[in-house]
Amino acid sequence: SYMTMLPYQLGITIDKFMIGVTPLKTKLVVFLKRPLWFDVGFGLLSVFLPSRMKKRVEQPGPDQASIEGIVGIKNIPVGFDSFNGTLAVDLIAKHEEKSRKGGKK
């Protein structure tokens, strides 16, 4: 049975949307340099997100210390915005290469 405070069809539609657009294996999503409209929109959307999904979303402040606390200095790429990152490897290219070779994603 499906229980919700929303109208039944709206609840089902939101569930289908969230299942269709969110990667299942995502462990962490970090939103940086968000405009005000994003914070408002995400605040409204987060009401409908399951608590497990909410725990996987981080919205740090603009300072480097808050970002380092989430991802660690070793995971911030060199030249990434105004941060003093130390990671010199292109993670996207490395992941794509691993995928082409049939390695673990």
PDB file of C-alpha atoms in Angstrom:
ATOM      1  CA  SER A   1       0.000   0.000   0.000  1.00  0.00           C
ATOM      2  CA  TYR A   2       1.145   3.530  -0.730  1.00  0.00           C
ATOM      3  CA  MET A   3       0.675   6.180   1.998  1.00  0.00           C
ATOM      4  CA  THR A   4       1.393   9.865   1.495  1.00  0.00           C
ATOM      5  CA  MET A   5       0.244  13.301   2.573  1.00  0.00           C
ATOM      6  CA  LEU A   6       0.140  14.258  -1.112  1.00  0.00           C
ATOM      7  CA  PRO A   7      -2.618  13.411  -3.532  1.00  0.00           C
ATOM      8  CA  TYR A   8      -2.064   9.813  -4.572  1.00  0.00           C
ATOM      9  CA  GLN A   9      -1.261  10.445  -8.242  1.00  0.00           C
ATOM     10  CA  LEU A  10       1.109  13.327  -7.452  1.00  0.00           C
ATOM     11  CA  GLY A  11       3.018  11.133  -4.971  1.00  0.00           C
ATOM     12  CA  ILE A  12       3.383   8.349  -7.543  1.00  0.00           C
ATOM     13  CA  THR A  13       4.546  10.859 -10.192  1.00  0.00           C
ATOM     14  CA  ILE A  14       7.198  12.330  -7.873  1.00  0.00           C
ATOM     15  CA  ASP A  15       8.429   8.835  -6.961  1.00  0.00           C
ATOM     16  CA  LYS A  16       8.727   7.853 -10.636  1.00  0.00           C
ATOM     17  CA  PHE A  17      10.542  11.104 -11.412  1.00  0.00           C
ATOM     18  CA  MET A  18      13.044  10.668  -8.567  1.00  0.00           C
ATOM     19  CA  ILE A  19      13.726   7.052  -9.486  1.00  0.00           C
ATOM     20  CA  GLY A  20      14.196   7.999 -13.134  1.00  0.00           C
ATOM     21  CA  VAL A  21      16.603  10.901 -12.675  1.00  0.00           C
ATOM     22  CA  THR A  22      18.717   9.976  -9.662  1.00  0.00           C
ATOM     23  CA  PRO A  23      21.618   7.573 -10.021  1.00  0.00           C
ATOM     24  CA  LEU A  24      21.144   4.581  -7.743  1.00  0.00           C
ATOM     25  CA  LYS A  25      24.776   4.218  -6.706  1.00  0.00           C
ATOM     26  CA  THR A  26      25.386   7.871  -5.862  1.00  0.00           C
ATOM     27  CA  LYS A  27      27.091   8.101  -2.496  1.00  0.00           C
ATOM     28  CA  LEU A  28      27.491  11.873  -2.273  1.00  0.00           C
ATOM     29  CA  VAL A  29      26.391  14.928  -4.232  1.00  0.00           C
ATOM     30  CA  VAL A  30      28.048  18.249  -3.375  1.00  0.00           C
ATOM     31  CA  PHE A  31      26.488  21.471  -4.650  1.00  0.00           C
ATOM     32  CA  LEU A  32      28.950  24.387  -4.763  1.00  0.00           C
ATOM     33  CA  LYS A  33      28.351  28.078  -5.452  1.00  0.00           C
ATOM     34  CA  ARG A  34      24.587  27.789  -5.456  1.00  0.00           C
ATOM     35  CA  PRO A  35      22.415  30.735  -6.460  1.00  0.00           C
ATOM     36  CA  LEU A  36      19.613  31.745  -4.112  1.00  0.00           C
ATOM     37  CA  TRP A  37      16.938  30.272  -6.395  1.00  0.00           C
ATOM     38  CA  PHE A  38      18.637  26.857  -6.140  1.00  0.00           C
ATOM     39  CA  ASP A  39      18.535  26.905  -2.347  1.00  0.00           C
ATOM     40  CA  VAL A  40      14.841  27.797  -2.433  1.00  0.00           C
ATOM     41  CA  GLY A  41      14.038  25.142  -5.068  1.00  0.00           C
ATOM     42  CA  PHE A  42      16.049  22.444  -3.338  1.00  0.00           C
ATOM     43  CA  GLY A  43      14.430  23.338  -0.023  1.00  0.00           C
ATOM     44  CA  LEU A  44      11.017  22.712  -1.569  1.00  0.00           C
ATOM     45  CA  LEU A  45      12.120  19.536  -3.347  1.00  0.00           C
ATOM     46  CA  SER A  46      13.852  18.119  -0.273  1.00  0.00           C
ATOM     47  CA  VAL A  47      10.485  17.807   1.442  1.00  0.00           C
ATOM     48  CA  PHE A  48       9.743  14.956  -0.972  1.00  0.00           C
ATOM     49  CA  LEU A  49      13.169  13.267  -0.792  1.00  0.00           C
ATOM     50  CA  PRO A  50      13.641  10.165   1.341  1.00  0.00           C
ATOM     51  CA  SER A  51      15.916  10.689   4.355  1.00  0.00           C
ATOM     52  CA  ARG A  52      18.587   8.423   2.828  1.00  0.00           C
ATOM     53  CA  MET A  53      18.751  10.687  -0.217  1.00  0.00           C
ATOM     54  CA  LYS A  54      18.908  13.837   1.931  1.00  0.00           C
ATOM     55  CA  LYS A  55      21.902  12.411   3.806  1.00  0.00           C
ATOM     56  CA  ARG A  56      23.779  12.063   0.503  1.00  0.00           C
ATOM     57  CA  VAL A  57      23.461  15.748  -0.406  1.00  0.00           C
ATOM     58  CA  GLU A  58      25.916  18.321   0.949  1.00  0.00           C
ATOM     59  CA  GLN A  59      25.721  22.063   0.447  1.00  0.00           C
ATOM     60  CA  PRO A  60      28.928  23.540   1.888  1.00  0.00           C
ATOM     61  CA  GLY A  61      29.669  27.217   2.325  1.00  0.00           C
ATOM     62  CA  PRO A  62      31.891  29.074  -0.153  1.00  0.00           C
ATOM     63  CA  ASP A  63      35.065  28.774   1.941  1.00  0.00           C
ATOM     64  CA  GLN A  64      37.679  26.109   1.323  1.00  0.00           C
ATOM     65  CA  ALA A  65      37.545  24.755   4.884  1.00  0.00           C
ATOM     66  CA  SER A  66      33.896  23.698   4.599  1.00  0.00           C
ATOM     67  CA  ILE A  67      34.569  21.906   1.310  1.00  0.00           C
ATOM     68  CA  GLU A  68      37.713  20.245   2.665  1.00  0.00           C
ATOM     69  CA  GLY A  69      35.639  18.961   5.565  1.00  0.00           C
ATOM     70  CA  ILE A  70      33.356  17.124   3.147  1.00  0.00           C
ATOM     71  CA  VAL A  71      35.636  15.834   0.375  1.00  0.00           C
ATOM     72  CA  GLY A  72      39.136  16.333   1.806  1.00  0.00           C
ATOM     73  CA  ILE A  73      41.964  18.424   0.355  1.00  0.00           C
ATOM     74  CA  LYS A  74      43.364  15.414  -1.517  1.00  0.00           C
ATOM     75  CA  ASN A  75      40.135  15.196  -3.564  1.00  0.00           C
ATOM     76  CA  ILE A  76      40.008  18.823  -4.726  1.00  0.00           C
ATOM     77  CA  PRO A  77      41.559  19.099  -8.214  1.00  0.00           C
ATOM     78  CA  VAL A  78      44.438  21.482  -8.885  1.00  0.00           C
ATOM     79  CA  GLY A  79      43.050  24.647 -10.489  1.00  0.00           C
ATOM     80  CA  PHE A  80      39.479  23.995  -9.360  1.00  0.00           C
ATOM     81  CA  ASP A  81      37.959  27.449  -9.005  1.00  0.00           C
ATOM     82  CA  SER A  82      39.805  29.458  -6.348  1.00  0.00           C
ATOM     83  CA  PHE A  83      40.539  26.474  -4.097  1.00  0.00           C
ATOM     84  CA  ASN A  84      44.019  25.187  -3.312  1.00  0.00           C
ATOM     85  CA  GLY A  85      43.478  21.634  -4.455  1.00  0.00           C
ATOM     86  CA  THR A  86      46.204  19.004  -4.642  1.00  0.00           C
ATOM     87  CA  LEU A  87      44.656  16.350  -6.912  1.00  0.00           C
ATOM     88  CA  ALA A  88      46.508  16.335 -10.229  1.00  0.00           C
ATOM     89  CA  VAL A  89      44.626  13.431 -11.848  1.00  0.00           C
ATOM     90  CA  ASP A  90      41.646  14.002 -14.165  1.00  0.00           C
ATOM     91  CA  LEU A  91      39.045  11.833 -12.383  1.00  0.00           C
ATOM     92  CA  ILE A  92      36.562  11.857 -15.264  1.00  0.00           C
ATOM     93  CA  ALA A  93      39.158  10.699 -17.803  1.00  0.00           C
ATOM     94  CA  LYS A  94      40.408   8.057 -15.348  1.00  0.00           C
ATOM     95  CA  HIS A  95      36.851   6.772 -14.787  1.00  0.00           C
ATOM     96  CA  GLU A  96      36.105   6.681 -18.538  1.00  0.00           C
ATOM     97  CA  GLU A  97      39.335   4.795 -19.206  1.00  0.00           C
ATOM     98  CA  LYS A  98      38.521   2.277 -16.489  1.00  0.00           C
ATOM     99  CA  SER A  99      35.009   1.836 -17.946  1.00  0.00           C
ATOM    100  CA  ARG A 100      36.369   1.233 -21.447  1.00  0.00           C
ATOM    101  CA  LYS A 101      38.697  -1.457 -20.142  1.00  0.00           C
ATOM    102  CA  GLY A 102      35.808  -3.177 -18.387  1.00  0.00           C
ATOM    103  CA  GLY A 103      37.039  -2.346 -14.921  1.00  0.00           C
ATOM    104  CA  LYS A 104      34.954  -1.517 -11.894  1.00  0.00           C
ATOM    105  CA  LYS A 105      33.077   1.756 -12.054  1.00  0.00           C
TER     106      LYS A 105
END
